[in-house]
Structure formats: C-alpha cells, structure tokens
Coordinates of C-alpha atoms and ligand atoms in Angstrom, one line a residue:
M14 CA 104.8 113.9 94.8
V15 CA 103.8 117.6 93.5
R16 CA 104.0 116.7 90.0
F17 CA 101.1 114.3 89.9
T18 CA 98.9 117.0 91.5
M19 CA 100.0 119.1 88.7
I20 CA 99.1 116.1 86.1
A21 CA 95.7 115.7 87.7
G22 CA 94.9 119.6 87.2
A23 CA 95.7 119.4 83.8
A24 CA 93.6 116.7 83.2
I25 CA 90.7 118.3 84.7
L26 CA 90.8 121.4 82.6
L27 CA 90.8 119.1 79.4
G28 CA 87.9 117.5 80.6
A29 CA 86.1 120.8 81.3
C30 CA 86.9 121.8 77.8
N31 CA 85.0 118.9 76.6
G32 CA 81.7 119.9 76.2
S33 CA 78.8 117.3 76.2
E34 CA 81.2 114.6 76.9
A35 CA 82.8 116.5 80.0
E36 CA 81.4 113.4 82.3
Q37 CA 83.5 110.6 80.4
A38 CA 86.4 110.0 82.1
V39 CA 89.6 110.2 79.6
P40 CA 92.5 108.0 80.8
D41 CA 95.4 110.3 81.6
E42 CA 98.0 108.8 79.2
A43 CA 100.6 111.9 80.1
A44 CA 100.7 111.0 84.1
V45 CA 100.9 107.0 83.5
Q46 CA 103.9 107.7 81.2
R47 CA 105.7 109.5 83.3
L48 CA 105.1 107.3 86.6
M49 CA 106.1 104.3 84.1
E50 CA 109.3 106.1 83.1
Q51 CA 110.5 107.9 86.4
T52 CA 109.4 105.1 88.7
V53 CA 108.3 101.6 87.5
Q54 CA 110.6 101.0 85.0
P55 CA 114.0 102.2 87.1
Q56 CA 112.8 100.3 90.2
A57 CA 111.9 97.2 88.3
E58 CA 115.4 97.4 86.5
I59 CA 117.0 97.4 90.3
F60 CA 115.0 94.4 91.3
W61 CA 115.4 92.6 88.2
N62 CA 119.2 93.1 88.2
S63 CA 119.7 91.4 91.8
A64 CA 119.3 88.1 90.3
G65 CA 120.7 85.8 87.8
T66 CA 124.1 86.3 85.9
I67 CA 125.5 88.1 83.2
I68 CA 128.4 86.9 80.9
D69 CA 130.9 89.4 79.5
E70 CA 134.5 89.3 78.2
T71 CA 135.9 88.7 81.7
G72 CA 133.3 85.8 82.5
E73 CA 130.3 85.1 84.5
H74 CA 129.5 87.5 86.7
D75 CA 126.4 86.8 89.9
L76 CA 123.9 89.9 89.9
A77 CA 123.0 88.9 93.6
P78 CA 123.6 91.5 96.4
T79 CA 126.6 90.8 98.3
T80 CA 126.0 93.2 101.1
D81 CA 123.3 94.3 103.4
E82 CA 123.0 97.5 101.9
G83 CA 122.8 96.1 98.2
W84 CA 120.0 93.9 99.4
E85 CA 118.4 96.8 101.1
R86 CA 118.4 98.7 97.5
T87 CA 116.8 95.4 96.4
R88 CA 113.9 95.8 98.9
Q89 CA 113.5 99.3 98.5
A90 CA 113.1 98.8 94.9
A91 CA 110.2 96.4 95.2
A92 CA 108.8 98.8 97.7
N93 CA 108.8 101.6 95.4
I94 CA 107.1 99.4 92.7
A95 CA 104.1 98.7 95.4
D96 CA 103.9 102.1 96.1
S97 CA 103.6 103.1 92.3
A98 CA 100.9 100.1 91.8
R99 CA 99.0 101.4 94.3
L100 CA 99.0 104.8 92.8
L101 CA 97.9 103.0 89.5
M102 CA 94.8 102.5 91.3
T103 CA 93.9 106.2 92.4
P104 CA 91.4 108.3 89.9
T105 CA 94.5 110.1 88.4
Y106 CA 95.6 106.6 86.6
A107 CA 92.7 104.6 86.7
D108 CA 89.9 106.9 85.4
G109 CA 88.7 106.0 82.0
R110 CA 90.0 102.5 82.5
G111 CA 88.4 99.0 82.6
E112 CA 88.0 96.9 85.3
D113 CA 90.9 94.9 84.1
W114 CA 93.1 97.9 84.8
M115 CA 92.3 97.7 88.9
Q116 CA 93.0 94.0 88.4
F117 CA 96.4 94.5 86.5
S118 CA 97.4 97.0 89.2
Q119 CA 96.4 94.9 92.2
S120 CA 98.4 91.9 91.1
L121 CA 101.5 94.3 90.8
V122 CA 101.0 95.4 94.4
E123 CA 100.7 91.6 95.2
I124 CA 103.8 90.3 93.4
A125 CA 105.9 93.5 94.7
Q126 CA 104.9 92.6 98.2
R127 CA 106.4 89.2 97.6
A128 CA 109.4 91.0 95.9
E129 CA 109.8 93.1 98.8
Q130 CA 109.9 90.0 101.2
A131 CA 112.2 87.7 98.9
A132 CA 114.5 90.8 99.0
A133 CA 114.2 91.0 102.8
N134 CA 114.9 87.4 103.2
Q135 CA 117.6 88.0 100.8
D136 CA 116.5 84.8 98.8
V137 CA 118.1 84.9 95.6
D138 CA 116.0 82.1 94.1
A139 CA 112.9 83.7 95.3
V140 CA 114.0 87.3 94.1
F141 CA 114.7 85.4 90.3
E142 CA 111.3 83.7 90.0
I143 CA 109.2 86.4 91.5
G144 CA 111.3 88.8 89.0
G145 CA 109.8 86.5 86.0
T146 CA 106.4 86.6 87.4
M147 CA 106.7 90.3 87.9
Y148 CA 107.5 91.1 84.2
N149 CA 104.6 89.1 83.0
V150 CA 102.4 91.4 84.9
C151 CA 103.8 94.3 83.7
T152 CA 103.3 92.7 79.9
A153 CA 99.9 91.6 80.6
C154 CA 98.6 95.3 81.1
H155 CA 100.8 96.6 78.5
Q156 CA 99.2 94.1 76.0
V157 CA 95.6 95.6 76.9
Y158 CA 96.4 99.2 77.2
I159 CA 99.1 100.1 74.9
S160 CA 98.7 99.5 71.2
E161 CA 102.0 99.3 70.6
D162 CA 103.5 97.3 73.3
V163 CA 106.9 98.9 75.0
P164 CA 108.6 95.9 76.6
P165 CA 110.4 96.7 79.8
A166 CA 114.0 96.2 78.2
A167 CA 116.2 95.1 81.2
G168 CA 115.6 91.4 82.6
A169 CA 113.5 90.3 79.6
E170 CA 116.3 87.7 79.1
Q171 CA 116.1 86.6 82.7
A172 CA 112.5 86.5 83.1
S173 CA 112.0 84.1 80.1
Ligands
HEC221 C1 98.0 98.5 85.1 C2 98.7 98.8 84.0 C3 99.9 98.5 84.0 C4 100.9 97.8 84.5 C5 100.6 96.9 85.6 C6 102.1 98.2 84.1 N1 102.5 99.3 83.3 FE1 103.9 100.0 82.2 N2 102.5 101.2 81.1 C7 101.1 101.2 81.2 C8 100.6 102.2 80.2 C9 99.1 102.2 79.8 C10 101.6 102.6 79.5 C11 101.4 103.7 78.4 C12 101.4 104.8 78.6 C13 101.9 106.1 77.4 O1 103.1 106.3 77.1 O2 100.8 106.2 77.1 C14 102.8 101.8 80.0 C15 104.2 102.3 79.6 C16 105.4 101.7 80.0 C17 106.5 102.1 79.5 C18 106.7 103.0 78.7 C19 107.0 104.5 79.0 C20 107.5 105.5 78.1 O3 108.5 106.1 78.1 O4 106.6 105.5 77.2 C21 107.5 101.6 80.5 C22 108.9 101.3 80.2 C23 106.5 100.4 81.4 N3 105.3 100.9 81.3 C24 107.2 99.7 82.3 C25 106.6 98.8 83.0 C26 107.1 98.0 83.9 C27 108.4 97.8 84.4 C28 105.9 97.3 84.8 C29 105.9 96.1 85.7 C30 106.9 96.4 86.8 C31 104.8 98.0 84.2 N4 105.3 98.9 83.1 C32 103.2 97.8 84.5 C33 100.2 100.4 81.8 C34 100.9 99.4 83.2

C-alpha cells in the first residue's frame, strides 16, 4: 500500500503550490485511476466471470467455478472490491468530491459484501444477480464523476 502514501504526498504538494486556493481540496484523479485500473476493474472481472455462460466455437460454457479454490478466488475478489470501496471513502480519494461520492462508495461496499457472501455460499444465481447490481453501482458513479464514461468492459453483457 506504499504507493497510495506516495500519491497522497504528491497531492499535498500540489495543494501547497495552489496559493489562495490552498484550502480548497482538489480531487486526486491519478490516485482514483490507479485504484480503478489496478484493483477494482481486475477484481470485478474475476467476479463477473464467475457466473453466466459464454459461447464459443466449441459450444456453451458455464462460467461458474467448479472447485472450492475457484469459489474462494471469487469470494476474495469481492472482498478486495469491498476494501477498495472503503479506500474510496478516505480523504485521498474523497477530498474535493460531493456528498454522493460517499454514497456511491458506500453502495459499493454493501454490494461487494453481498457479493462476498454469495460466493462464500457458492450461490451461482446470487453471484449473477449481484454482479449486475454491482455493475450499476460502478456506472452510477462514473456517470457523475467521469465526463467521458469509461464503461467497465467485461461482464457488461451479463449484467444487462
Ligand atoms: C465512487 C465512485 C466510483 C465507483 C463506485 C466506481 N468508480 Fe471507477 N472510476 C471513478 C472515477 C472518478 C474514475 C476516473 C478516474 C480518472 O481516470 O480520472 C473511474 C475510472 C474507472 C476506470 C478507468 C480507469 C482508467 O484506466 O482510466 C475503470 C476501468 C473503472 N473505473 C472501473 C470501475 C468498476 C469496475 C467499478 C465497480 C466495481 C467502479 N469503477 C466503481 C469512480 C468510481
């Protein structure tokens, strides 16, 4: 987690150079982008790829894990998303955002906890359904906070 500390340091320096507006918090876009790119998106893909089916030239394949290890990977992915969502509520990520930032982040914590429980229960239907709801939470925050929406790519077709 050292890299987050470094990013926070950079944000403080930027703020300090900001003269009269030094007290106004500026969103740290780079920190958010890194968290999304390095953790949230890859972990969400693991979760989304744990329910539903894919069809390729060899036929239809069920995506659900078939082993305890596979389910544990899904559960861990959901736990990692919950951790990231809690991080989003810390000053490094939340400074300079509106009230709704905290609400979106809290929604992601809650849905990720449900996701973790569904995976612990090895409940394919719940994982599928919760995956769709999770996608909507991602999108809701992006619609407010990204001018050009970057849709989470994988799982979109299952979620809709
Ligand atoms: C609380 C708000 C919020 C939530 C919830 C959220 N995101 Fe984001 N996300 C952002 C913001 C803000 C950016 C833009 C960061 C930037 O590039 O400046 C972003 C960017 C991204 C990006 C693009 C990163 C890049 O490489 O530029 C991806 C992918 C992404 N989010 C995936 C997700 C997924 C998947 C979820 C849900 C599991 C999610 N996000 C939930 C706020 C959020």
